[in-house]
XYZ file of C-alpha atoms in Angstrom:
752
model
C 171.964 95.742 103.498
C 169.312 93.314 101.967
C 167.047 95.402 99.311
C 163.398 95.735 100.174
C 161.029 93.567 98.055
C 158.147 95.593 96.197
C 154.876 94.889 96.507
C 153.752 98.073 94.730
C 155.610 101.367 93.868
C 154.635 104.873 92.667
C 155.910 108.443 92.213
C 154.225 110.964 94.734
C 153.014 114.391 93.603
C 156.523 115.995 94.092
C 158.221 112.950 91.563
C 159.815 111.007 94.396
C 159.473 107.344 94.345
C 157.433 105.656 97.078
C 157.817 101.716 98.003
C 155.043 99.683 99.330
C 157.120 96.803 100.616
C 156.053 93.220 100.338
C 156.561 92.447 103.863
C 154.247 95.465 104.998
C 151.735 94.445 102.505
C 151.442 91.012 103.255
C 151.066 91.707 107.189
C 148.498 94.691 106.585
C 146.236 92.293 104.272
C 146.217 89.425 107.054
C 145.294 92.028 109.728
C 142.254 93.402 107.498
C 141.363 89.932 106.293
C 141.224 88.444 109.677
C 139.210 91.300 110.947
C 136.594 90.980 108.176
C 136.767 86.980 109.080
C 136.198 87.419 112.624
C 132.432 87.654 111.957
C 132.297 84.069 111.190
C 135.357 82.799 113.256
C 137.587 82.111 110.292
C 140.672 84.205 111.231
C 143.122 81.564 110.906
C 142.246 80.710 107.282
C 142.297 84.447 106.301
C 145.742 84.688 107.961
C 147.271 81.869 105.920
C 145.444 82.971 102.498
C 146.719 86.829 103.304
C 150.507 85.844 103.934
C 150.447 83.446 100.894
C 148.309 85.515 98.455
C 151.458 87.512 96.859
C 154.308 84.957 97.666
C 155.069 84.948 93.917
C 156.116 88.697 94.078
C 159.359 87.476 95.976
C 160.687 86.266 92.705
C 163.557 88.315 90.930
C 161.450 87.832 87.739
C 158.524 89.981 89.330
C 160.582 92.414 91.076
C 162.545 93.257 87.800
C 159.172 93.363 86.063
C 157.593 96.067 88.493
C 160.914 98.085 88.231
C 160.867 98.027 84.377
C 157.194 98.621 83.939
C 157.049 101.646 86.624
C 159.938 102.883 85.549
C 161.383 102.683 89.159
C 164.646 101.035 87.935
C 165.052 101.083 84.031
C 168.279 99.219 84.341
C 166.624 95.674 85.820
C 167.594 92.895 84.051
C 165.616 92.766 80.643
C 165.929 89.104 80.485
C 164.587 88.549 83.825
C 161.783 91.143 83.728
C 160.262 90.301 80.174
C 157.247 88.125 79.506
C 155.053 86.760 82.278
C 155.526 87.330 86.222
C 152.838 85.231 87.648
C 152.755 85.760 91.297
C 149.244 84.259 92.497
C 150.112 80.304 91.751
C 153.216 80.213 94.240
C 151.376 80.516 97.328
C 148.730 78.316 96.203
C 150.995 75.711 95.352
C 152.832 75.840 98.473
C 149.327 75.353 100.361
C 148.614 72.257 98.257
C 151.842 70.574 98.801
C 152.301 71.515 102.528
C 148.829 70.901 103.687
C 147.287 68.335 101.402
C 144.063 68.269 98.939
C 141.410 69.305 101.426
C 143.000 72.050 103.915
C 145.404 73.405 101.167
C 143.047 73.053 98.310
C 140.661 75.501 100.213
C 143.634 78.012 100.545
C 144.680 77.159 96.754
C 141.398 78.360 95.432
C 141.501 81.762 97.299
C 145.096 82.597 96.351
C 145.255 81.426 92.975
C 142.063 83.173 92.320
C 142.709 86.664 94.046
C 143.191 88.777 90.866
C 141.793 86.274 88.252
C 138.578 84.957 89.904
C 137.766 82.009 91.729
C 138.892 78.914 89.019
C 137.154 75.538 88.423
C 138.741 72.821 89.751
C 138.641 70.600 86.660
C 138.913 71.906 83.351
C 136.077 72.704 81.081
C 136.629 73.558 77.477
C 136.392 77.370 76.824
C 136.229 78.419 80.598
C 140.280 78.697 80.876
C 142.851 77.065 82.879
C 141.624 74.784 86.044
C 143.117 74.861 89.432
C 144.096 71.362 89.128
C 146.309 71.936 86.015
C 147.799 74.931 87.907
C 148.528 72.997 90.914
C 149.832 69.377 89.484
C 151.090 70.382 85.859
C 154.337 70.809 84.704
C 153.845 74.322 84.592
C 154.586 74.532 88.367
C 158.163 73.938 87.338
C 158.210 76.734 84.907
C 157.080 79.513 87.556
C 159.864 81.873 88.342
C 161.970 80.642 91.050
C 161.979 81.504 94.779
C 164.700 81.389 97.231
C 164.320 79.134 100.184
C 165.351 81.775 102.633
C 162.480 83.778 101.429
C 159.814 80.965 101.460
C 161.098 80.197 104.831
C 161.224 83.896 106.151
C 157.153 84.158 104.929
C 155.745 80.754 105.608
C 157.342 80.466 109.301
C 154.593 82.871 110.856
C 151.712 81.175 108.825
C 149.150 78.931 111.519
C 147.785 75.968 110.101
C 143.962 76.378 109.846
C 142.231 74.587 112.110
C 138.677 76.107 112.445
C 136.288 73.618 111.143
C 132.909 75.331 110.379
C 129.738 73.834 111.966
C 128.173 73.043 108.521
C 131.434 71.130 107.353
C 131.427 69.081 110.577
C 127.623 68.255 109.887
C 128.535 67.300 106.124
C 126.117 70.076 104.370
C 128.236 70.089 101.478
C 125.521 72.411 99.873
C 127.185 75.281 101.896
C 130.909 74.645 101.311
C 131.040 76.958 98.024
C 129.250 79.670 100.225
C 131.890 79.531 102.707
C 135.080 79.606 100.434
C 133.248 82.858 98.397
C 133.138 84.658 101.513
C 136.576 83.880 102.624
C 137.814 84.715 99.357
C 135.649 88.206 99.531
C 137.530 88.932 102.654
C 140.927 88.247 100.904
C 140.034 90.238 97.924
C 138.661 93.314 99.616
C 141.757 93.513 102.200
C 143.948 93.480 99.446
C 142.319 95.913 97.232
C 141.943 98.123 100.316
C 145.677 97.808 101.311
C 146.619 98.349 97.616
C 144.348 101.383 97.460
C 145.688 102.793 100.747
C 149.283 103.176 99.180
C 148.231 103.794 95.919
C 145.188 106.235 96.058
C 145.358 107.333 99.553
C 142.930 110.183 99.213
C 140.362 107.935 97.795
C 141.013 105.557 100.956
C 140.791 108.148 103.391
C 137.036 108.884 102.029
C 136.110 105.638 103.025
C 133.636 104.674 106.169
C 132.358 108.436 106.674
C 129.117 106.706 107.494
C 126.613 107.288 110.348
C 126.143 104.677 113.265
C 122.947 102.767 113.606
C 122.060 104.348 116.553
C 121.999 107.827 114.515
C 120.028 106.289 111.669
C 117.267 104.989 113.747
C 117.028 108.611 115.343
C 116.774 109.823 111.468
C 114.270 107.084 110.933
C 112.091 107.833 114.090
C 112.187 111.736 113.167
C 110.698 110.993 109.806
C 108.213 108.425 111.020
C 107.011 110.957 113.552
C 106.462 113.555 110.612
C 104.693 111.292 108.378
C 102.554 110.369 111.384
C 101.660 114.035 112.426
C 100.480 114.854 108.729
C 98.813 111.422 108.057
C 95.026 111.380 107.618
C 93.182 109.472 110.352
C 91.888 106.783 107.786
C 91.443 102.895 108.470
C 94.371 102.144 106.090
C 96.624 104.482 107.947
C 95.525 102.841 111.288
C 96.284 99.554 110.269
C 99.822 100.754 108.681
C 100.679 102.042 112.261
C 99.923 98.662 113.793
C 101.939 96.897 111.263
C 104.726 99.460 111.860
C 104.438 98.835 115.739
C 104.777 95.156 115.417
C 107.867 95.195 113.223
C 109.519 97.317 116.045
C 108.148 95.031 118.702
C 109.297 91.663 116.987
C 112.773 93.080 116.064
C 113.823 92.107 119.690
C 113.694 88.135 118.488
C 116.870 86.129 118.015
C 118.532 86.674 114.719
C 117.617 84.409 111.916
C 114.847 83.887 109.302
C 111.850 85.917 109.353
C 108.687 86.445 107.169
C 106.851 89.500 106.825
C 103.362 88.961 105.439
C 101.545 92.137 104.648
C 98.877 92.985 101.997
C 100.204 95.134 99.183
C 99.478 98.814 100.383
C 100.558 98.000 104.212
C 103.662 100.028 104.152
C 106.044 97.287 104.113
C 108.930 99.406 102.472
C 109.089 101.766 106.083
C 107.885 98.992 108.365
C 110.615 96.107 107.192
C 113.221 99.203 107.583
C 111.594 99.833 110.892
C 112.451 96.083 111.874
C 115.742 96.210 110.422
C 117.024 98.878 112.191
C 115.660 98.052 115.463
C 117.131 94.444 115.016
C 120.479 95.564 114.101
C 120.889 97.697 117.283
C 119.579 95.011 119.146
C 122.217 92.386 117.781
C 125.162 94.766 116.610
C 124.512 94.163 113.153
C 126.829 95.670 110.645
C 124.470 96.785 107.945
C 121.155 96.553 106.339
C 120.532 95.332 102.900
C 117.647 95.817 100.844
C 116.906 93.639 98.102
C 114.501 94.598 95.331
C 113.420 92.601 92.363
C 113.213 95.227 89.644
C 115.946 97.757 88.659
C 113.074 99.994 87.507
C 111.737 100.470 91.004
C 115.135 100.413 92.919
C 115.649 104.326 92.492
C 112.316 105.346 94.056
C 113.214 103.074 97.127
C 116.765 104.749 97.217
C 115.131 108.097 97.076
C 112.911 107.449 100.101
C 116.045 106.112 102.275
C 118.423 108.824 100.869
C 115.824 111.535 102.125
C 115.505 110.022 105.458
C 119.217 108.693 105.838
C 121.097 111.087 103.798
C 123.189 110.104 100.668
C 126.375 109.275 102.333
C 124.718 106.378 104.109
C 123.098 104.711 101.247
C 124.632 102.715 98.405
C 122.269 102.149 95.595
C 123.869 99.322 93.645
C 122.747 98.117 90.483
C 124.060 98.238 86.568
C 122.732 97.616 83.462
C 125.671 99.407 81.765
C 129.262 98.304 82.876
C 132.598 98.097 80.642
C 133.455 94.570 80.643
C 137.222 95.262 80.716
C 138.284 95.948 84.289
C 141.073 97.963 85.178
C 143.037 98.089 88.538
C 141.415 101.559 88.954
C 137.915 100.371 88.320
C 138.549 97.275 90.279
C 139.649 99.533 93.267
C 136.235 101.749 92.590
C 134.041 98.926 92.782
C 131.694 99.044 95.586
C 132.132 96.689 98.497
C 129.355 97.416 100.568
C 130.827 99.085 103.504
C 127.955 101.638 103.813
C 125.347 100.949 106.622
C 122.147 100.665 104.288
C 122.397 98.952 100.814
C 119.481 99.091 98.276
C 120.167 96.517 95.557
C 118.540 93.880 93.148
C 117.843 90.401 93.635
C 120.042 89.872 90.380
C 122.956 91.655 91.933
C 122.431 90.207 95.242
C 122.135 86.634 94.254
C 124.384 86.482 91.255
C 126.972 87.626 93.618
C 126.680 84.871 95.750
C 127.406 82.729 92.723
C 130.011 84.714 91.234
C 133.420 84.005 90.730
C 135.291 87.424 89.766
C 137.229 89.390 92.239
C 135.176 92.439 91.499
C 131.909 90.654 92.147
C 132.888 88.447 95.126
C 134.343 91.634 96.911
C 131.428 92.602 98.866
C 130.451 89.104 100.058
C 131.639 89.500 103.452
C 129.798 92.587 104.119
C 126.485 90.545 103.901
C 127.702 88.581 106.955
C 126.183 89.860 110.281
C 123.866 92.077 108.544
C 119.861 92.197 107.931
C 118.788 91.310 104.740
C 115.470 92.480 103.480
C 114.127 90.507 100.460
C 111.355 92.359 99.137
C 108.597 90.455 96.786
C 110.236 87.330 97.735
C 107.591 85.432 95.710
C 109.312 86.908 92.538
C 112.543 84.999 92.843
C 113.119 83.158 89.902
C 111.903 79.170 90.246
C 114.750 77.992 87.640
C 117.032 78.881 90.533
C 115.077 78.469 93.695
C 116.934 75.632 94.977
C 120.459 77.006 95.063
C 118.986 80.495 96.072
C 117.023 78.665 99.157
C 120.411 77.039 100.061
C 122.113 80.200 99.927
C 119.434 82.096 102.392
C 119.532 78.726 104.873
C 123.510 79.063 104.879
C 123.582 82.882 105.526
C 120.905 82.747 107.862
C 122.141 79.615 109.680
C 125.844 79.912 109.648
C 126.767 83.728 109.031
C 124.857 85.629 111.450
C 122.460 87.096 108.558
C 119.000 87.951 109.573
C 116.714 87.823 106.520
C 113.204 88.959 106.242
C 111.210 87.466 103.278
C 108.694 90.105 102.610
C 105.796 90.311 100.384
C 101.917 90.232 100.283
C 101.883 86.628 98.981
C 104.117 84.322 100.819
C 105.485 81.697 98.546
C 105.406 78.165 99.556
C 109.284 78.038 100.014
C 108.950 75.707 103.160
C 107.028 73.193 101.494
C 108.285 69.983 100.593
C 109.014 70.524 96.813
C 112.403 69.342 96.511
C 112.899 65.669 95.450
C 115.663 63.543 96.691
C 117.072 60.572 94.758
C 115.174 58.098 96.512
C 111.905 59.906 95.480
C 111.096 61.185 98.839
C 110.511 65.287 98.903
C 111.814 67.511 101.428
C 111.878 71.134 102.533
C 115.299 73.277 102.343
C 113.974 75.620 104.968
C 111.692 74.058 107.646
C 108.701 75.928 108.586
C 109.839 76.021 112.117
C 112.923 78.199 110.908
C 110.680 81.129 109.616
C 109.481 83.378 112.135
C 106.299 85.306 110.946
C 106.715 89.011 112.240
C 102.882 89.856 111.829
C 101.797 87.540 114.838
C 98.742 89.808 116.113
C 97.295 90.764 113.951
C 97.833 87.845 111.842
C 98.286 87.893 108.155
C 94.582 86.496 107.744
C 93.486 89.074 110.122
C 95.454 91.891 108.262
C 94.069 90.825 104.916
C 90.521 91.276 106.125
C 91.253 94.555 107.690
C 92.685 95.811 104.547
C 90.245 94.494 102.357
C 89.525 97.245 99.788
C 89.144 95.344 96.288
C 87.189 92.485 95.028
C 88.774 90.162 92.214
C 86.520 89.125 89.206
C 86.911 87.350 86.268
C 85.413 88.503 83.011
C 86.341 85.551 80.989
C 88.124 85.204 77.262
C 88.912 88.421 75.326
C 89.294 87.413 71.558
C 90.507 90.586 70.188
C 92.293 93.625 71.857
C 89.685 96.026 70.384
C 86.965 94.342 72.316
C 88.853 94.905 75.534
C 89.664 98.476 74.585
C 86.019 99.163 74.249
C 85.837 97.780 77.937
C 88.522 100.101 79.162
C 87.008 103.329 77.813
C 83.976 102.928 79.865
C 86.268 103.873 82.789
C 87.479 107.594 83.440
C 90.284 106.198 85.267
C 91.462 102.611 84.705
C 94.910 100.558 84.512
C 95.322 97.287 82.393
C 98.068 95.163 82.947
C 99.048 92.879 79.863
C 101.959 90.040 79.942
C 104.096 91.225 77.538
C 105.817 94.379 75.588
C 104.130 93.184 72.457
C 100.748 92.770 74.147
C 100.931 96.595 75.667
C 101.716 98.121 72.390
C 99.060 96.125 70.840
C 96.535 96.922 72.787
C 97.446 100.621 73.344
C 97.130 101.045 69.481
C 93.347 100.291 69.940
C 93.125 102.928 72.654
C 92.054 106.534 72.232
C 94.414 109.404 72.070
C 95.678 110.327 75.641
C 96.155 106.689 76.886
C 99.511 106.282 78.410
C 101.761 103.102 77.388
C 104.457 101.870 79.991
C 106.918 98.814 79.298
C 110.396 98.216 79.352
C 110.482 99.044 75.668
C 110.879 102.579 77.327
C 113.912 103.814 79.161
C 113.880 104.383 82.902
C 113.848 107.974 82.423
C 110.907 107.809 80.066
C 109.111 105.456 82.143
C 109.847 107.940 85.508
C 108.360 110.794 83.541
C 105.151 108.696 82.424
C 104.814 107.415 86.007
C 104.752 110.799 87.626
C 102.284 112.429 84.920
C 99.875 109.413 85.940
C 100.209 109.954 89.620
C 99.441 113.812 89.228
C 96.531 112.862 87.182
C 95.308 110.479 89.932
C 96.098 112.914 92.664
C 93.706 115.767 90.657
C 91.095 113.280 89.703
C 91.758 113.882 86.036
C 90.895 110.901 83.315
C 93.695 108.765 82.776
C 93.904 105.594 81.034
C 97.204 103.454 81.280
C 98.239 100.275 79.488
C 101.119 98.477 81.149
C 103.375 95.424 81.461
C 103.767 93.982 84.853
C 106.453 96.548 85.509
C 104.134 98.516 87.715
C 103.035 95.678 89.738
C 105.919 96.351 92.387
C 106.877 99.331 94.005
C 104.634 101.827 91.745
C 102.090 103.496 94.234
C 99.287 103.896 92.011
C 95.821 104.182 93.396
C 93.225 103.382 90.549
C 89.497 102.752 91.071
C 89.560 99.956 88.385
C 92.297 97.472 87.302
C 92.258 95.089 84.417
C 94.875 92.370 84.773
C 95.504 89.638 81.962
C 95.640 86.070 83.168
C 98.792 85.226 84.856
C 100.023 83.593 88.420
C 98.172 84.526 91.224
C 100.842 86.120 92.712
C 100.806 88.613 90.237
C 97.132 89.260 90.113
C 97.367 90.263 93.965
C 100.097 92.799 93.074
C 97.829 94.013 90.641
C 95.032 94.348 93.048
C 97.680 96.712 94.852
C 97.310 99.219 92.600
C 93.608 99.546 92.944
C 92.051 101.373 95.832
C 95.254 101.422 97.610
C 94.258 104.014 100.004
C 91.009 102.937 100.545
C 89.446 105.984 99.689
C 86.609 104.988 96.996
C 83.285 105.578 98.343
C 79.545 105.560 97.366
C 76.887 107.306 98.587
C 79.393 108.244 101.545
C 80.024 104.791 102.463
C 83.454 102.667 101.801
C 83.402 100.508 98.744
C 85.619 98.041 97.269
C 87.765 98.684 94.180
C 87.526 96.317 91.230
C 89.952 94.111 89.737
C 88.947 92.222 86.516
C 90.924 89.135 85.266
C 90.680 88.566 81.695
C 92.165 85.918 79.285
C 93.933 87.704 76.695
C 94.090 87.099 72.955
C 97.276 85.208 73.234
C 98.663 83.269 76.210
C 101.431 84.012 78.069
C 104.963 82.959 76.459
C 106.007 79.345 77.213
C 108.081 78.425 80.338
C 107.329 79.564 83.728
C 105.138 82.569 82.680
C 102.813 80.109 81.099
C 102.823 77.608 83.858
C 102.063 80.675 86.148
C 98.998 81.607 83.909
C 97.719 77.901 84.074
C 98.070 77.502 87.818
C 96.333 80.974 88.047
C 93.480 79.730 86.096
C 93.289 76.820 88.056
C 93.077 78.411 91.321
C 90.560 80.764 90.353
C 88.300 78.047 89.479
C 88.687 76.116 92.360
C 88.905 78.835 94.906
C 86.900 81.709 93.896
C 86.261 82.975 97.112
C 89.539 82.985 98.232
C 90.647 84.495 95.224
C 88.083 87.257 95.376
C 89.500 88.311 98.726
C 93.030 87.511 98.316
C 93.264 85.266 101.374
C 96.652 84.217 102.428
C 95.945 80.373 102.564
C 95.135 80.872 98.649
C 98.105 81.916 97.825
C 99.872 78.974 99.674
C 97.699 76.609 97.596
C 98.508 78.409 94.370
C 102.348 78.283 95.007
C 101.821 74.566 95.703
C 100.010 74.156 92.600
C 102.200 75.935 90.912
C 105.755 74.517 92.125
C 103.878 70.964 91.510
C 104.059 71.904 87.720
C 107.410 73.105 87.226
C 110.110 70.820 85.585
C 113.037 72.113 87.828
C 114.297 74.211 90.563
C 117.962 74.071 89.284
C 117.786 74.704 85.719
C 121.449 75.271 85.164
C 122.639 72.129 87.596
C 124.475 74.225 90.342
C 124.095 71.116 92.342
C 126.334 69.202 89.864
C 129.018 72.221 89.900
C 129.005 73.240 93.385
C 127.639 70.395 95.765
C 128.190 66.895 94.375
C 132.104 66.888 94.518
C 131.872 69.167 97.578
C 133.148 66.585 100.181
C 136.577 66.456 97.854
C 136.572 70.454 98.034
C 136.121 70.309 93.998
C 134.265 72.979 92.690
C 133.160 74.531 89.229
C 133.313 78.186 90.598
C 133.673 79.911 87.311
C 131.459 77.689 85.066
C 128.675 78.043 87.830
C 129.125 82.061 87.515
C 128.752 81.794 83.961
C 125.739 79.759 84.056
C 123.924 81.669 87.165
C 122.071 84.100 85.385
C 118.789 85.082 86.807
C 117.431 87.054 83.765
C 118.305 84.326 81.298
C 115.029 83.850 79.468
C 116.818 85.451 76.530
C 120.054 87.057 76.219
C 119.775 90.546 76.651
C 121.785 93.694 75.026
C 121.505 96.933 76.582
C 121.383 99.931 74.407
C 121.410 103.513 74.771
C 118.185 105.325 73.323
C 117.767 108.904 72.113
C 114.914 109.822 74.466
C 115.539 113.444 75.243
C 117.667 113.285 72.183
C 119.693 116.440 72.877
C 120.716 115.413 76.379
C 121.527 111.954 75.377
C 123.684 112.990 72.287
C 125.647 115.041 74.474
C 126.437 111.949 77.098
C 127.178 109.673 73.661
C 129.801 112.451 72.823
C 131.373 112.381 76.245
C 131.321 108.947 76.078
C 133.320 108.880 72.814
C 136.127 111.467 73.867
C 136.241 110.700 77.492
C 135.534 106.945 77.793
C 133.277 105.216 80.367
C 133.414 106.678 83.804
C 131.168 105.791 86.731
C 129.397 109.061 86.787
C 128.630 109.001 82.993
C 127.587 105.171 83.296
C 125.140 105.966 85.992
C 123.655 108.971 83.889
C 123.337 106.754 80.592
C 121.555 104.028 82.650
C 118.386 106.171 82.756
C 118.522 106.135 78.875
C 119.172 102.654 78.199
C 116.582 99.796 77.091
C 117.249 96.149 77.357
C 116.519 94.388 74.401
C 116.723 90.305 73.317
C 119.879 89.403 71.319
C 117.707 88.092 68.485
C 115.759 91.678 68.317
C 119.142 93.454 68.610
C 120.687 91.342 65.272
C 117.907 92.731 63.331
C 118.726 96.352 63.973
C 122.389 96.446 64.945
C 123.226 98.559 61.809
C 121.169 101.183 63.268
C 123.439 101.404 66.602
C 126.996 102.614 66.974
C 129.289 100.806 69.470
C 131.283 103.031 71.265
C 133.683 101.853 73.860
C 131.743 98.447 73.967
C 128.595 100.288 74.632
C 125.525 100.258 71.753
C 124.460 103.608 71.169
C 121.177 104.560 68.834
C 122.464 105.937 65.462
C 119.230 106.430 63.654
C 115.996 108.476 64.224
C 113.737 105.619 63.564
C 114.431 103.281 66.514
C 112.804 105.314 69.594
C 109.158 106.501 69.857
C 108.357 109.028 72.702
C 105.066 107.225 73.699
C 106.107 103.543 72.626
C 109.528 103.524 73.490
C 111.763 101.070 71.318
C 110.060 100.206 68.199
C 112.887 98.925 65.937
C 111.299 95.255 65.602
C 108.806 93.440 63.990
C 106.717 92.594 66.967
C 106.635 88.848 66.562
C 109.280 88.222 69.551
C 107.577 87.589 72.575
C 109.519 89.684 75.171
C 108.083 90.474 78.635
C 107.953 93.084 81.332
């Protein structure tokens, strides 16, 4: 009787050996991968990839190695079981040789990279072995041998992929790399899940315990009915109800790309979710993905959704602390976004779409056939805007994604701002492709109806103490500046009792202070706050007066959203507008996009003071066109050269592109654990020391981390202790319970 080939082997709780046969593994991975790919009609590609992905496990060398390492057969041939037993190259080589340099190359990327990550085609110094080398070099001859009978048995059932996606037929080569990553995601997730089903069945059995979209809608409707019953009958709340109604009504439209242009304070968080639920049910969408610009506000949004939909239906996916070294177990535990509601950051979402690692790409197929809400779309980093918009276009046009670009200040992303080689300009996403949800009342009408503030310029502030004198004339006032250094310097000029907010404070520290501020505002106590722009999105402050340092006009509008938010300000019993005062700070914004945003903000305030004063939507369009026209690039890391230029030949530099696509890249950041709530944090650090990093501990430590530029960290590295790759505070002088991290000389401009 022929001996079964092993894919995996383990001992059960009774000490008996259990075998996961290779034949069964290949067939089951193929079934799951085909199911994933059915959403975009590429089942044949996935069947071929899945059957080939572990072809190399059929070698005697691999079989002996797995038997030796597991202890299943200690007598296995030592000679054939020692050293390397690579198994991911065999299937890639077979596909490339059998099907040629196009079709076969696509399969080769998926199969060769299913553990180690999508490779580059060409070798790049310092990045690792290329796919070209693995397929064509003499190394192929040195791979562990497979019997002809085994190869024939496995490959005779493989269909030749014949499905040609529409964008390939059209020659839209900018989308090829997205397609390959999503195919890769299908294979990786199917492989991980089938392995988990055998290796950790108790974990596998807990997956997909989620409610249907229909049940989630009932929960949401009940919550909204409750809010409606207790809401006061104010003009602002009436307008919010109308926005909610329009979002529900427009959800019946065909899937595609939408914009939701609603003034700050109009209830976008809940209204956009109402649209998403109705739209998902209408068009049988699998999930809703909420993409938020800042980690600092993601927990607030997650908390709202978890209260409505229950914890098990909402995945909150962000991380500022993740050990770099991945084990099989940690990869299996990585979220694959199979819950119905995902709340994540724009960094996590878009960097995943340009990732190469299997753990980062695993979730991508679950973006297909979903509703994606991009909150505060104007904050997408302009240095990466071109590749990001290409992704948005691909997902909405070819992968059944409905995407809502949600903001009070729609950027001019449909404008002809991207230059072709012949000197002409074009738009990646045409205006006709964007469906505005707020048709009636229109964004212009909504802005007029929700007019609660007046923006005024007050000129140059030469010294911080002069601004401090003006701020002290107000009992309740918020002042937003451009950098952490500015926030600290201005705070030091303010009287005792002033509250400071910046990203020099850890998340728990900021949350505690934000709650303190809200309570003071609710009880109408005096409260003065100096903050960086971290409060401009998702923090529901309602100050009567806001001061804002000169910056991009979109940020000025976001700051205005913290002023008279509920429209409750009155004078002599009549409603009045809140005041937003824009000033030029003693120091300009740091060089780069912040400085150019500041310059464009100054220009638009001077050429259209009336539109700026009332925050008219057309003024934002003019601002963004002005701002974009001054930028040097929309593709700073040349993704086009790495992923598009040679795409017709299916030559991609996946790994290099992933390393370069870092949305937070103005300075290299180091995440450090700080001693805020010192006793509590030190207990967690001790736990890290003795138990090592694990998911629950990492999530708790995230609340006490601060990200600081590497150049700053190098000054104070001796005051930190590295524990399992995580830097933890180890000296009392680094953290202040008001200012947060203070372990630097203050001359390095760090923002947020």
